[in-house]
Amino acid sequence: MASNLPQENVWDYPRPPEIEPVQARLRVIFNQIVLADTTRAMRIIETSHPPTYYIPPEDVNQEYLNRNDKTSYCGYKGLASYYDFIPPDNQPIVKARIWSYENPTGSDEKYIGVKGYFSFYVGPWDCYVNDEKVEAQPGDFYGGWKTKNITGKVNAGSGAWSL
């Protein structure tokens, strides 16, 4: 089923990035485990990148998450903390595919709106916007979710992982 979202071109997104509420249902599912399910998410949009979604902690099943030592820094949002996913039944641990800005201290106070929210890279779990399964942004730095309504050449991104 399509997500029924309006067409958006990544090159029409702003720089510096903007934060806005999401008018859709987001889900993150690993096998049959619902890691997140929300209609109260925020997204950050930035030129040449698909949206990065942030899910309120109340809507994330945190029993499977374990904070690790990895960090990264964004000049807009500040220091990000990363989490490992500890699946049940002795399945392999998924390292650092979830992050959060626990205390956004970057260059702009508007990003306080994602304080404590969780963001998920696509994979190894499935991520959905409404009922549309998303594709991962190329590369492994920004973590954007690409839906069929997103057009324009997407930047793969690069950056420094930890401090």
Tab-separated table of C-alpha atoms in Angstrom:
chain	number	residue	atom	x	y	z
A	1	MET	CA	0.000	0.000	0.000
A	2	ALA	CA	1.298	3.456	-0.878
A	3	SER	CA	2.050	6.009	1.818
A	4	ASN	CA	-0.040	8.733	0.096
A	5	LEU	CA	2.572	11.360	0.895
A	6	PRO	CA	3.064	14.453	-1.302
A	7	GLN	CA	5.955	14.531	-3.786
A	8	GLU	CA	9.126	16.048	-2.339
A	9	ASN	CA	12.469	16.698	-3.981
A	10	VAL	CA	15.501	16.439	-1.683
A	11	TRP	CA	17.024	19.452	-3.447
A	12	ASP	CA	14.070	21.577	-2.296
A	13	TYR	CA	14.849	20.800	1.357
A	14	PRO	CA	16.512	23.596	3.356
A	15	ARG	CA	20.061	24.136	4.532
A	16	PRO	CA	20.484	24.470	7.447
A	17	PRO	CA	18.161	21.544	8.203
A	18	GLU	CA	14.614	22.056	9.452
A	19	ILE	CA	12.674	20.067	12.030
A	20	GLU	CA	8.967	19.358	11.644
A	21	PRO	CA	6.253	17.053	12.975
A	22	VAL	CA	5.437	13.982	10.897
A	23	GLN	CA	1.912	13.528	9.587
A	24	ALA	CA	2.234	9.750	9.205
A	25	ARG	CA	2.510	6.524	11.161
A	26	LEU	CA	6.070	5.218	11.538
A	27	ARG	CA	6.942	1.648	12.458
A	28	VAL	CA	10.188	-0.255	12.947
A	29	ILE	CA	9.808	-4.040	12.986
A	30	PHE	CA	12.445	-6.746	13.480
A	31	ASN	CA	11.026	-10.136	12.521
A	32	GLN	CA	7.771	-9.865	14.472
A	33	ILE	CA	9.086	-7.602	17.221
A	34	VAL	CA	7.732	-4.050	17.067
A	35	LEU	CA	10.670	-1.827	18.028
A	36	ALA	CA	8.774	1.400	17.429
A	37	ASP	CA	5.273	2.471	16.458
A	38	THR	CA	4.241	6.128	16.505
A	39	THR	CA	2.105	8.841	15.016
A	40	ARG	CA	4.006	11.486	17.039
A	41	ALA	CA	7.386	11.528	15.313
A	42	MET	CA	9.500	14.438	14.186
A	43	ARG	CA	11.619	14.559	11.050
A	44	ILE	CA	14.631	16.562	10.034
A	45	ILE	CA	14.917	17.510	6.382
A	46	GLU	CA	18.113	18.757	4.793
A	47	THR	CA	19.201	19.526	1.237
A	48	SER	CA	20.110	16.382	-0.746
A	49	HIS	CA	19.021	13.905	1.973
A	50	PRO	CA	15.799	11.989	2.504
A	51	PRO	CA	14.129	12.730	5.857
A	52	THR	CA	15.626	11.419	9.067
A	53	TYR	CA	12.873	10.406	11.470
A	54	TYR	CA	12.927	10.738	15.258
A	55	ILE	CA	10.541	8.682	17.389
A	56	PRO	CA	9.500	9.659	20.929
A	57	PRO	CA	10.961	7.363	23.608
A	58	GLU	CA	7.470	6.423	24.827
A	59	ASP	CA	6.813	4.838	21.425
A	60	VAL	CA	10.045	2.791	21.312
A	61	ASN	CA	10.319	-0.690	22.803
A	62	GLN	CA	13.503	0.021	24.771
A	63	GLU	CA	13.782	-3.376	26.439
A	64	TYR	CA	15.899	-4.519	23.479
A	65	LEU	CA	18.187	-1.455	23.430
A	66	ASN	CA	21.525	-1.051	25.155
A	67	ARG	CA	23.494	2.206	24.989
A	68	ASN	CA	27.057	1.702	23.784
A	69	ASP	CA	30.159	3.947	23.797
A	70	LYS	CA	29.840	5.203	20.223
A	71	THR	CA	29.162	8.897	19.623
A	72	SER	CA	29.055	11.282	16.705
A	73	TYR	CA	28.751	15.033	16.516
A	74	CYS	CA	26.437	17.220	14.456
A	75	GLY	CA	27.076	20.948	14.351
A	76	TYR	CA	23.321	21.551	14.453
A	77	LYS	CA	22.176	19.006	17.034
A	78	GLY	CA	25.287	18.280	19.075
A	79	LEU	CA	26.405	14.915	20.450
A	80	ALA	CA	24.566	11.735	19.443
A	81	SER	CA	24.608	8.585	21.555
A	82	TYR	CA	24.232	5.159	19.949
A	83	TYR	CA	22.417	2.022	20.953
A	84	ASP	CA	22.819	-1.660	20.200
A	85	PHE	CA	19.803	-3.849	19.558
A	86	ILE	CA	19.832	-7.008	21.677
A	87	PRO	CA	17.376	-9.388	19.994
A	88	PRO	CA	15.772	-12.275	21.862
A	89	ASP	CA	16.647	-15.945	21.461
A	90	ASN	CA	20.423	-15.446	21.272
A	91	GLN	CA	20.301	-13.844	17.842
A	92	PRO	CA	23.347	-11.702	16.949
A	93	ILE	CA	23.529	-8.224	18.487
A	94	VAL	CA	23.033	-5.367	16.038
A	95	LYS	CA	25.548	-2.671	16.912
A	96	ALA	CA	25.007	1.097	16.720
A	97	ARG	CA	22.054	1.235	14.303
A	98	ILE	CA	19.955	3.414	16.615
A	99	TRP	CA	20.853	6.867	17.942
A	100	SER	CA	19.534	9.672	20.093
A	101	TYR	CA	20.391	13.262	20.937
A	102	GLU	CA	19.932	13.145	24.695
A	103	ASN	CA	20.777	16.812	25.146
A	104	PRO	CA	20.854	18.710	21.829
A	105	THR	CA	23.455	21.443	22.238
A	106	GLY	CA	24.296	22.319	18.660
A	107	SER	CA	24.163	25.683	16.967
A	108	ASP	CA	20.367	26.002	16.921
A	109	GLU	CA	17.932	25.533	19.812
A	110	LYS	CA	15.122	24.434	17.474
A	111	TYR	CA	16.526	20.887	17.500
A	112	ILE	CA	15.568	20.516	21.169
A	113	GLY	CA	12.385	19.047	19.640
A	114	VAL	CA	14.170	15.708	19.138
A	115	LYS	CA	15.675	15.566	22.636
A	116	GLY	CA	15.638	11.944	23.798
A	117	TYR	CA	13.914	10.746	20.624
A	118	PHE	CA	15.295	7.663	18.861
A	119	SER	CA	16.277	7.417	15.219
A	120	PHE	CA	16.771	4.116	13.404
A	121	TYR	CA	18.899	3.296	10.395
A	122	VAL	CA	16.983	1.118	7.953
A	123	GLY	CA	18.028	-2.511	8.465
A	124	PRO	CA	18.312	-5.152	9.656
A	125	TRP	CA	14.731	-4.290	10.607
A	126	ASP	CA	12.013	-3.054	8.314
A	127	CYS	CA	10.956	0.579	8.586
A	128	TYR	CA	7.606	1.912	7.414
A	129	VAL	CA	6.056	5.295	6.740
A	130	ASN	CA	2.337	4.628	6.855
A	131	ASP	CA	2.234	1.215	5.155
A	132	GLU	CA	5.145	1.810	2.768
A	133	LYS	CA	8.363	-0.063	3.472
A	134	VAL	CA	11.176	2.471	3.126
A	135	GLU	CA	14.588	2.206	1.482
A	136	ALA	CA	17.775	3.226	3.251
A	137	GLN	CA	19.623	6.364	2.247
A	138	PRO	CA	22.809	5.310	0.420
A	139	GLY	CA	25.850	5.238	2.660
A	140	ASP	CA	25.708	4.768	6.372
A	141	PHE	CA	25.999	8.154	7.985
A	142	TYR	CA	22.794	10.223	7.805
A	143	GLY	CA	20.231	7.454	8.214
A	144	GLY	CA	17.524	8.929	5.987
A	145	TRP	CA	14.430	6.956	5.032
A	146	LYS	CA	13.542	7.070	1.335
A	147	THR	CA	9.908	6.639	0.356
A	148	LYS	CA	8.457	6.582	-3.172
A	149	ASN	CA	7.383	10.226	-2.926
A	150	ILE	CA	10.997	11.391	-2.430
A	151	THR	CA	12.680	12.472	-5.667
A	152	GLY	CA	16.060	13.941	-6.620
A	153	LYS	CA	19.588	12.568	-6.457
A	154	VAL	CA	20.258	11.636	-2.840
A	155	ASN	CA	23.656	12.336	-1.296
A	156	ALA	CA	25.291	9.231	0.204
A	157	GLY	CA	26.932	11.345	2.892
A	158	SER	CA	30.095	10.837	4.848
A	159	GLY	CA	31.381	12.015	8.158
A	160	ALA	CA	33.368	11.335	11.295
A	161	TRP	CA	31.808	8.676	13.487
A	162	SER	CA	33.150	9.324	16.944
A	163	LEU	CA	34.840	11.895	19.082
